[in-house]
Amino acid sequence: MEIILNGGSLVWLRRDLRLEDNNAISKAISLNTKFILCFVFDKKILNPLLSEPFAVRDTNNFIIDNRISFIYYSLKELDKKLKKIGSGLIVKYGFSTKVIPELARKLQVENVIFSNDYEPLSISRDTKIREVLKQENFKLYSVKDQCVFEKTEILSKTSTPYTVFTPYKKVWFEKFFSSYPFETYQKKQLLKHICTLPVSNFFPFPKLEIMGFSSTNSLPPNLMVGSSGARYSINQFLSKVDSYKSKRDFPALGGTSCLSVHLRFGTISVREIIQKILGNSKNFIALSEGQETWLSELVWREFYMQILFNFPHVVSGSFKKHFDSIQWTSSKLLFDSWCSGQTGYPIIDAGMRELNETGFMHNRLRMLTASFLTKDFGINWQEGEKYFALKLIDFDLSANNGGWQWAASTGCDAQPYFRIFNPITQSKKFDPEGKYIKKYVPELTNLSKKFIHTPWLAPDDILDDAGIKMDFNYPTPKIEHSSARLSTLKRYEAAKFKI
């Protein structure tokens, strides 16, 4: 016996790992035929991770990658839901460009459906698959799902993409509230059309070790996977969304939503998140200050998505191309100290250690550590971008690239190059008691708040009492900020005048 649909649809999940409010599923339901769900662990994406120099391995030499773990166990949860209704999830390991056409043939479907992706490599992959499927007379449907507005849906009055955030946000808000709230399919419609055959009997789940990855679940204990994890995070955030603006920049306060990884992999839809967090607020005026600020952060996410789609050159270089001529510093010693959280600046080191230990980093720290690498150490933003791409569980190319170019002042709507974060004043402002620092830099635990931000300035007796010996169990700063600032200004001005 085989699973043969004799028509119907193959729904290829990518960044939409859920059953609820999924536009690819909605499209399948609208075609009024049976459909089956699949996911592909794509070798094109996974193979480079296996040779990363910064990759962490378990005792059996398998790669420990929290993103792969998050996807894998989210898929397990999804498959469990499907089994309860008599269906299941097809999970394959291989090159998507081969696997998807092969599945379409094997299942004898009529339609292949997936949600849009905006990264250049994904677009190239989808184009190849589209060509193969069309040649074989399959019908292909791609739908918008991971954002509210995509591609060129928001344009300026001159019909060009926005490259400055504030006017983009204004139009986004106007357009959003003219179509809000959203509607989706009901569970009974899903049950009517989904394929109810024992999928796992014919398509067993591939093991992580087969793909070269560790099956040890090393995800942070407070990170729940799948749609259940997403809803848990939302429920936790609902009680503090109104204070989001006042608390979001203070890493010790836990004032953020913790939804970025769920947005990244679509374990819940962006539409459902918005509806839960905005509640009964049906227009801009009705929003609380916290709701408005949170929604603005969501708009930043879509702003960078449309930048990536409309200006794909940002993947390999600066949005402002003249800044590609910046003469960056090349220092393995400095870069390694930044990666390992040993720069000598406690707030920077805390941020990098949080990233290395948990796969997350508070957004304020993402800005600070990125600014420090590029404008204190003078190292190319692309080096930091690559490191974040490897370590962040919520890594998203558009947001990561946009954030790094913002911090490095090479992007479309960037911090001006002459505005340079001072790691000491930022530390005192956003972690005044040093609680965040002490959590991730425990060797400084016994320092008072007077010296927690600048331990190198503490008298010897204070250091002795705190059990700190500079350059033995905590480093002195690798660079002096004020002199680094002057070097950065010269570096950027030299590139600016080459326009």
Coordinates of C-alpha atoms in Angstrom, one line a residue:
M1 CA 0.0 0.0 0.0
E2 CA 1.1 3.5 -0.8
I3 CA -0.2 7.0 -0.1
I4 CA -1.6 8.3 -3.4
L5 CA -3.8 11.3 -3.5
N6 CA -4.8 11.1 -7.2
G7 CA -5.0 14.9 -7.3
G8 CA -5.1 17.1 -4.2
S9 CA -2.3 19.1 -2.8
L10 CA 1.2 18.8 -1.3
V11 CA 1.7 21.6 1.2
W12 CA 5.4 22.3 1.7
L13 CA 6.0 23.8 5.1
R14 CA 9.0 26.1 5.5
R15 CA 8.7 29.0 7.9
D16 CA 5.1 28.1 8.9
L17 CA 5.4 25.1 11.2
R18 CA 1.8 25.0 12.4
L19 CA -1.7 23.9 11.6
E20 CA -3.5 27.0 12.7
D21 CA -3.9 30.1 10.6
N22 CA -1.5 28.9 7.9
N23 CA -2.0 30.5 4.5
A24 CA -0.6 27.6 2.6
I25 CA -3.1 25.3 4.3
S26 CA -5.8 27.9 3.7
K27 CA -5.0 27.8 0.0
A28 CA -5.2 24.0 0.0
I29 CA -8.6 24.2 1.7
S30 CA -9.8 26.7 -0.9
L31 CA -9.0 24.3 -3.7
N32 CA -11.6 21.9 -2.1
T33 CA -9.3 18.8 -2.4
K34 CA -7.4 16.6 0.0
F35 CA -3.9 17.8 1.1
I36 CA -0.9 16.4 2.9
L37 CA 1.9 18.3 4.7
C38 CA 5.6 17.9 4.3
F39 CA 8.9 19.5 5.5
V40 CA 12.4 19.1 4.1
F41 CA 15.6 19.3 6.0
D42 CA 17.4 20.8 3.1
K43 CA 21.1 19.7 2.5
K44 CA 21.7 23.0 0.8
I45 CA 21.1 24.7 4.1
L46 CA 22.4 22.1 6.5
N47 CA 25.7 21.0 4.8
P48 CA 27.5 24.3 5.4
L49 CA 26.6 24.1 9.1
L50 CA 28.5 20.8 9.4
S51 CA 31.8 22.5 8.5
E52 CA 31.5 25.7 10.5
P53 CA 34.6 26.4 12.5
F54 CA 32.6 27.8 15.4
A55 CA 30.2 24.8 15.5
V56 CA 29.9 22.9 18.9
R57 CA 29.9 19.1 18.9
D58 CA 28.7 16.5 21.3
T59 CA 30.8 13.6 22.6
N60 CA 29.9 11.6 19.5
N61 CA 31.1 14.4 17.2
F62 CA 27.6 15.4 16.1
I63 CA 26.9 19.1 15.7
I64 CA 24.8 20.8 18.4
D65 CA 22.7 23.4 16.7
N66 CA 19.8 24.8 18.7
R67 CA 18.0 26.0 15.6
I68 CA 17.9 22.5 14.2
S69 CA 16.7 21.2 17.6
F70 CA 14.0 23.8 17.7
I71 CA 12.8 22.9 14.2
Y72 CA 13.0 19.2 14.8
Y73 CA 11.1 19.1 18.1
S74 CA 8.5 21.6 16.7
L75 CA 8.0 19.2 13.8
K76 CA 7.6 16.4 16.3
E77 CA 4.9 18.3 18.1
L78 CA 3.1 19.1 14.8
D79 CA 3.3 15.4 13.8
K80 CA 1.8 14.4 17.1
K81 CA -1.2 16.8 16.5
L82 CA -1.6 15.3 13.0
K83 CA -1.6 11.8 14.2
K84 CA -4.4 12.6 16.6
I85 CA -6.6 13.3 13.6
G86 CA -5.4 10.3 11.7
S87 CA -2.9 12.0 9.5
G88 CA 0.8 12.8 9.9
L89 CA 3.7 14.9 8.6
I90 CA 6.1 13.8 5.9
V91 CA 9.6 14.8 6.9
K92 CA 12.4 14.3 4.4
Y93 CA 16.2 14.9 4.3
G94 CA 17.8 15.9 1.0
F95 CA 17.9 18.7 -1.5
S96 CA 14.5 20.4 -1.7
T97 CA 15.0 20.9 -5.5
K98 CA 14.9 17.2 -5.8
V99 CA 12.7 16.1 -2.9
I100 CA 9.7 18.3 -3.6
P101 CA 9.2 17.2 -7.3
E102 CA 9.8 13.6 -6.3
L103 CA 7.1 13.8 -3.6
A104 CA 4.7 15.4 -6.0
R105 CA 5.2 12.5 -8.4
K106 CA 5.1 9.8 -5.7
L107 CA 1.9 11.1 -4.1
Q108 CA 0.3 11.9 -7.5
V109 CA -0.9 15.4 -6.4
E110 CA -2.2 18.0 -8.7
N111 CA -1.0 21.1 -6.7
V112 CA 2.1 22.1 -4.7
I113 CA 1.6 24.9 -2.3
F114 CA 4.1 26.8 -0.1
S115 CA 4.5 30.2 1.5
N116 CA 6.8 32.9 0.1
D117 CA 10.3 33.5 1.2
Y118 CA 12.3 36.6 0.4
E119 CA 16.0 35.6 0.7
P120 CA 17.9 35.4 -2.5
L121 CA 18.9 31.7 -2.1
S122 CA 15.4 30.8 -1.2
I123 CA 14.0 32.6 -4.3
S124 CA 16.6 30.8 -6.5
R125 CA 15.6 27.4 -5.0
D126 CA 11.9 28.1 -5.4
T127 CA 12.5 29.2 -9.0
K128 CA 14.2 25.9 -9.8
I129 CA 11.4 23.9 -8.3
R130 CA 8.8 26.0 -10.0
E131 CA 10.4 25.3 -13.4
V132 CA 10.5 21.5 -12.8
L133 CA 6.9 21.3 -11.6
K134 CA 5.5 23.4 -14.4
Q135 CA 7.3 21.3 -17.0
E136 CA 5.5 18.3 -15.5
N137 CA 2.1 20.1 -15.4
F138 CA 1.8 20.4 -11.7
K139 CA 0.0 23.5 -10.5
L140 CA 2.1 25.7 -8.2
Y141 CA 0.8 28.2 -5.7
S142 CA 2.9 30.4 -3.5
V143 CA 1.2 32.5 -0.8
K144 CA 2.1 35.3 1.6
D145 CA 2.3 34.1 5.2
Q146 CA 5.3 35.2 7.3
C147 CA 4.5 38.9 7.2
V148 CA 1.5 41.2 7.0
F149 CA 2.8 43.1 3.9
E150 CA 5.4 41.8 1.6
K151 CA 7.6 42.6 -1.4
T152 CA 6.2 45.8 -3.0
E153 CA 2.9 46.0 -1.2
I154 CA 4.0 49.2 0.5
L155 CA 5.6 51.7 -1.8
S156 CA 6.3 55.4 -1.7
K157 CA 4.4 58.0 -3.7
T158 CA 6.9 57.5 -6.5
S159 CA 6.1 53.8 -6.6
T160 CA 9.5 52.9 -5.2
P161 CA 10.4 50.8 -2.1
Y162 CA 10.9 52.8 1.1
T163 CA 14.5 52.9 2.3
V164 CA 13.7 55.0 5.5
F165 CA 11.8 53.4 8.3
T166 CA 9.6 56.2 9.6
P167 CA 7.6 56.9 6.4
Y168 CA 7.4 53.2 5.8
K169 CA 5.9 52.7 9.3
K170 CA 3.4 55.4 8.8
V171 CA 2.0 53.8 5.6
W172 CA 2.2 50.3 7.2
F173 CA 0.0 51.5 10.1
E174 CA -2.5 53.2 7.8
K175 CA -2.8 50.1 5.6
F176 CA -2.8 47.7 8.5
F177 CA -5.7 49.2 10.4
S178 CA -7.8 49.4 7.2
S179 CA -7.8 45.6 6.9
Y180 CA -7.6 44.6 10.6
P181 CA -8.7 42.2 12.1
F182 CA -7.8 39.1 10.1
E183 CA -9.9 36.0 9.3
T184 CA -8.8 32.4 8.9
Y185 CA -10.2 28.9 8.4
Q186 CA -12.0 26.9 11.1
K187 CA -10.8 23.6 12.5
K188 CA -13.7 21.7 10.9
Q189 CA -12.5 22.9 7.4
L190 CA -9.0 21.6 8.2
L191 CA -10.3 18.2 9.3
K192 CA -12.5 17.9 6.2
H193 CA -9.6 18.3 3.7
I194 CA -6.5 17.0 5.3
C195 CA -5.3 13.6 4.3
T196 CA -6.3 11.0 6.9
L197 CA -3.9 8.2 6.3
P198 CA -1.1 6.8 8.5
V199 CA 1.7 8.9 7.0
S200 CA 4.4 7.6 9.4
N201 CA 3.9 4.1 8.2
F202 CA 5.3 5.2 4.8
F203 CA 7.5 8.2 5.7
P204 CA 9.4 7.6 8.9
F205 CA 10.9 10.6 10.7
P206 CA 14.6 10.9 9.8
K207 CA 16.9 10.9 12.8
L208 CA 19.0 14.0 13.6
E209 CA 22.2 11.9 13.6
I210 CA 21.6 10.8 10.0
M211 CA 21.9 14.5 9.1
G212 CA 25.0 15.0 11.2
F213 CA 23.3 16.8 14.2
S214 CA 23.1 15.9 17.8
S215 CA 19.8 14.6 19.2
T216 CA 20.6 16.0 22.6
N217 CA 18.0 18.7 23.3
S218 CA 20.3 21.5 24.4
L219 CA 17.6 24.2 24.1
P220 CA 17.4 26.7 27.0
P221 CA 15.0 25.2 29.6
N222 CA 12.7 28.3 29.4
L223 CA 12.2 27.8 25.6
M224 CA 9.2 25.8 24.7
V225 CA 9.0 24.6 21.1
G226 CA 6.1 24.5 18.6
S227 CA 2.8 26.2 18.7
S228 CA 2.4 25.4 22.4
G229 CA 5.6 27.2 23.2
A230 CA 4.5 30.2 21.1
R231 CA 1.2 30.5 22.9
Y232 CA 2.9 30.1 26.3
S233 CA 5.2 33.1 25.3
I234 CA 2.3 35.2 24.2
N235 CA 0.4 34.5 27.5
Q236 CA 3.4 35.5 29.5
F237 CA 3.8 38.7 27.5
L238 CA 0.2 39.8 27.6
S239 CA 0.5 40.8 31.2
K240 CA 3.5 43.1 30.5
V241 CA 2.9 44.5 27.0
D242 CA 1.7 47.8 28.4
S243 CA 5.0 48.4 30.0
Y244 CA 7.0 47.2 27.0
K245 CA 8.2 50.6 26.0
S246 CA 9.6 51.5 29.4
K247 CA 11.2 48.1 30.1
R248 CA 12.3 46.6 26.8
D249 CA 15.8 48.2 26.8
F250 CA 16.7 46.8 30.2
P251 CA 17.9 43.2 29.8
A252 CA 17.6 42.4 33.5
L253 CA 13.9 43.2 33.6
G254 CA 12.7 40.6 31.1
G255 CA 10.4 43.0 29.4
T256 CA 10.5 41.6 25.9
S257 CA 8.0 39.2 24.2
C258 CA 10.4 36.2 23.6
L259 CA 8.5 35.6 20.4
S260 CA 11.3 36.1 17.8
V261 CA 12.1 32.4 17.4
H262 CA 8.4 31.6 17.0
L263 CA 8.0 34.3 14.4
R264 CA 11.2 33.0 12.6
F265 CA 9.9 29.5 12.2
G266 CA 6.2 30.3 12.1
T267 CA 5.1 28.1 15.0
I268 CA 2.4 30.7 15.3
S269 CA 1.2 33.1 12.6
V270 CA 2.2 36.8 12.7
R271 CA -1.5 37.5 12.4
E272 CA -2.5 35.5 15.5
I273 CA 0.3 37.2 17.5
I274 CA -0.9 40.6 16.5
Q275 CA -4.5 39.8 17.3
K276 CA -3.7 38.4 20.8
I277 CA -1.4 41.3 21.7
L278 CA -3.5 44.1 20.3
G279 CA -6.7 42.6 21.7
N280 CA -9.7 44.9 21.2
S281 CA -7.5 47.8 19.9
K282 CA -9.0 48.3 16.4
N283 CA -7.2 51.5 15.5
F284 CA -4.0 53.4 16.1
I285 CA -5.6 55.7 18.7
A286 CA -6.7 52.8 20.9
L287 CA -3.2 51.4 21.2
S288 CA -1.5 51.7 24.6
E289 CA 2.1 53.1 24.5
G290 CA 3.4 49.6 25.0
Q291 CA 1.3 48.0 22.2
E292 CA 2.3 50.8 19.8
T293 CA 6.0 50.3 20.5
W294 CA 5.8 46.5 20.2
L295 CA 3.9 46.8 16.9
S296 CA 6.6 49.2 15.7
E297 CA 9.2 46.5 16.3
L298 CA 7.1 44.1 14.2
V299 CA 7.1 46.8 11.4
W300 CA 10.9 46.9 11.6
R301 CA 10.9 43.2 10.9
E302 CA 8.8 43.7 7.8
F303 CA 10.8 46.8 6.8
Y304 CA 14.0 44.7 6.6
M305 CA 12.2 41.9 4.8
Q306 CA 11.2 44.3 2.0
I307 CA 14.7 45.8 1.9
L308 CA 16.2 42.3 1.4
F309 CA 13.7 41.5 -1.3
N310 CA 14.0 44.8 -3.2
F311 CA 17.8 45.3 -2.6
P312 CA 19.3 41.8 -2.5
H313 CA 22.8 43.3 -2.8
V314 CA 22.7 43.8 1.0
V315 CA 23.4 40.1 1.5
S316 CA 27.0 40.5 0.2
G317 CA 27.7 44.2 0.9
S318 CA 26.7 47.5 2.3
F319 CA 23.3 49.0 1.3
K320 CA 25.2 52.3 0.9
K321 CA 27.8 50.9 -1.5
H322 CA 30.4 53.5 -0.9
F323 CA 30.9 52.1 2.6
D324 CA 32.2 48.9 1.0
S325 CA 35.5 50.8 0.8
I326 CA 35.9 51.1 4.5
Q327 CA 39.4 50.0 5.6
W328 CA 38.5 47.6 8.4
T329 CA 40.8 46.2 11.1
S330 CA 41.8 42.6 10.7
S331 CA 42.6 41.1 14.1
K332 CA 41.9 37.5 15.1
L333 CA 42.8 38.3 18.7
L334 CA 40.2 41.1 18.9
F335 CA 37.6 39.2 17.1
D336 CA 38.1 36.1 19.2
S337 CA 37.9 38.1 22.4
W338 CA 34.6 39.6 21.2
C339 CA 33.2 36.2 20.3
S340 CA 34.1 34.7 23.6
G341 CA 33.0 37.6 25.8
Q342 CA 36.5 38.6 26.9
T343 CA 36.7 42.2 25.7
G344 CA 37.1 43.7 29.1
Y345 CA 33.9 45.6 28.9
P346 CA 31.4 43.8 31.1
I347 CA 28.2 44.7 29.3
I348 CA 29.6 43.6 26.0
D349 CA 31.0 40.4 27.5
A350 CA 27.7 39.6 29.1
G351 CA 25.8 40.0 25.8
M352 CA 28.2 37.7 24.0
R353 CA 28.2 35.1 26.7
E354 CA 24.4 35.1 26.8
L355 CA 24.5 34.4 23.0
N356 CA 27.0 31.6 23.4
E357 CA 25.2 30.0 26.3
T358 CA 21.6 30.3 25.3
G359 CA 21.4 31.1 21.6
F360 CA 19.6 34.4 22.4
M361 CA 20.7 37.9 23.0
H362 CA 18.6 40.8 24.3
N363 CA 18.0 43.4 21.5
R364 CA 19.7 46.2 23.3
L365 CA 22.7 44.0 23.6
R366 CA 22.6 43.1 19.9
M367 CA 23.0 46.8 19.1
L368 CA 25.7 47.3 21.7
T369 CA 27.8 44.3 20.8
A370 CA 27.5 45.1 17.0
S371 CA 28.5 48.7 17.5
F372 CA 31.4 47.6 19.7
L373 CA 32.8 45.2 17.1
T374 CA 32.5 47.6 14.2
K375 CA 33.2 50.9 15.9
D376 CA 35.5 50.1 18.9
F377 CA 37.4 47.1 17.4
G378 CA 36.9 48.4 13.8
I379 CA 36.1 44.9 12.5
N380 CA 33.9 44.4 9.4
W381 CA 30.3 44.1 10.3
Q382 CA 30.0 41.1 8.0
E383 CA 32.2 39.1 10.4
G384 CA 29.9 39.8 13.3
E385 CA 26.8 39.1 11.1
K386 CA 28.2 35.6 10.3
Y387 CA 28.8 34.9 13.9
F388 CA 25.3 35.9 14.9
A389 CA 23.9 33.9 12.0
L390 CA 25.6 30.8 13.4
K391 CA 24.6 31.3 17.1
L392 CA 21.2 32.9 17.2
I393 CA 18.3 30.5 17.5
D394 CA 16.0 33.2 16.0
F395 CA 18.4 34.0 13.2
D396 CA 16.6 35.6 10.3
L397 CA 18.7 36.9 7.4
S398 CA 16.8 40.1 6.8
A399 CA 16.6 41.1 10.5
N400 CA 20.2 40.1 11.2
N401 CA 21.6 41.9 8.1
G402 CA 19.4 44.9 8.8
G403 CA 20.5 45.1 12.4
W404 CA 24.1 44.8 11.7
Q405 CA 24.1 47.4 8.9
W406 CA 22.1 49.7 11.2
A407 CA 24.8 49.4 13.9
A408 CA 27.6 49.7 11.4
S409 CA 26.0 52.7 9.7
T410 CA 26.3 51.1 6.3
G411 CA 22.5 50.4 5.9
C412 CA 19.6 52.1 4.4
D413 CA 18.2 53.6 7.6
A414 CA 21.2 53.3 9.8
Q415 CA 22.5 55.0 12.9
P416 CA 24.7 57.9 11.5
Y417 CA 28.4 56.8 11.6
F418 CA 29.3 59.6 14.0
R419 CA 26.9 58.3 16.7
I420 CA 28.9 55.7 18.5
F421 CA 27.6 53.8 21.5
N422 CA 29.8 54.3 24.6
P423 CA 29.8 50.8 26.2
I424 CA 30.3 52.3 29.7
T425 CA 27.5 54.9 29.6
Q426 CA 25.2 52.3 27.9
S427 CA 26.0 49.8 30.6
K428 CA 25.2 52.3 33.4
K429 CA 22.0 53.4 31.8
F430 CA 20.5 50.0 30.9
D431 CA 21.9 47.7 33.6
P432 CA 22.4 50.2 36.4
E433 CA 22.7 47.6 39.2
G434 CA 24.8 45.2 37.1
K435 CA 22.2 42.4 37.5
Y436 CA 22.5 41.3 33.8
I437 CA 26.3 41.6 33.9
K438 CA 26.5 39.4 37.0
K439 CA 24.3 36.8 35.5
Y440 CA 26.5 36.2 32.6
V441 CA 29.9 37.4 33.9
P442 CA 29.8 35.7 37.3
E443 CA 33.5 36.5 38.1
L444 CA 32.3 40.1 38.7
T445 CA 29.5 39.1 41.1
N446 CA 31.1 40.6 44.2
L447 CA 31.8 44.0 42.6
S448 CA 29.6 46.9 43.7
K449 CA 27.5 48.8 41.1
K450 CA 30.1 51.6 41.3
F451 CA 32.7 49.5 39.6
I452 CA 30.7 46.7 37.9
H453 CA 30.7 48.6 34.6
T454 CA 34.4 49.5 34.8
P455 CA 36.3 46.9 36.9
W456 CA 39.7 48.1 35.7
L457 CA 39.1 51.4 37.5
A458 CA 38.5 49.7 40.9
P459 CA 41.2 50.1 43.5
D460 CA 43.3 46.9 44.3
D461 CA 41.7 46.4 47.7
I462 CA 38.2 46.5 46.1
L463 CA 39.3 43.9 43.5
D464 CA 40.9 41.8 46.1
D465 CA 37.7 41.8 48.2
A466 CA 35.7 40.8 45.1
G467 CA 38.1 38.0 44.3
I468 CA 39.1 39.6 41.0
K469 CA 42.6 39.7 39.6
M470 CA 42.7 41.7 36.4
D471 CA 44.1 39.8 33.4
F472 CA 43.9 36.6 35.5
N473 CA 40.2 35.9 35.9
Y474 CA 38.9 38.9 34.0
P475 CA 40.6 40.9 31.2
T476 CA 41.5 44.6 31.2
P477 CA 39.8 46.3 28.1
K478 CA 41.4 45.3 24.8
I479 CA 40.9 48.9 23.6
E480 CA 40.3 52.3 24.9
H481 CA 36.9 53.6 23.8
S482 CA 37.6 57.3 23.2
S483 CA 40.7 56.6 21.0
A484 CA 38.8 53.9 19.2
R485 CA 36.0 56.4 18.5
L486 CA 38.4 58.8 16.8
S487 CA 39.8 56.1 14.7
T488 CA 36.3 55.1 13.6
L489 CA 35.4 58.6 12.6
K490 CA 38.5 58.8 10.4
R491 CA 37.7 55.4 8.9
Y492 CA 34.1 56.3 8.0
E493 CA 35.0 59.8 6.8
A494 CA 37.6 58.4 4.4
A495 CA 34.9 56.1 2.9
K496 CA 32.3 58.8 2.8
F497 CA 34.4 61.1 0.7
K498 CA 34.9 58.4 -1.9
I499 CA 31.2 58.8 -3.0

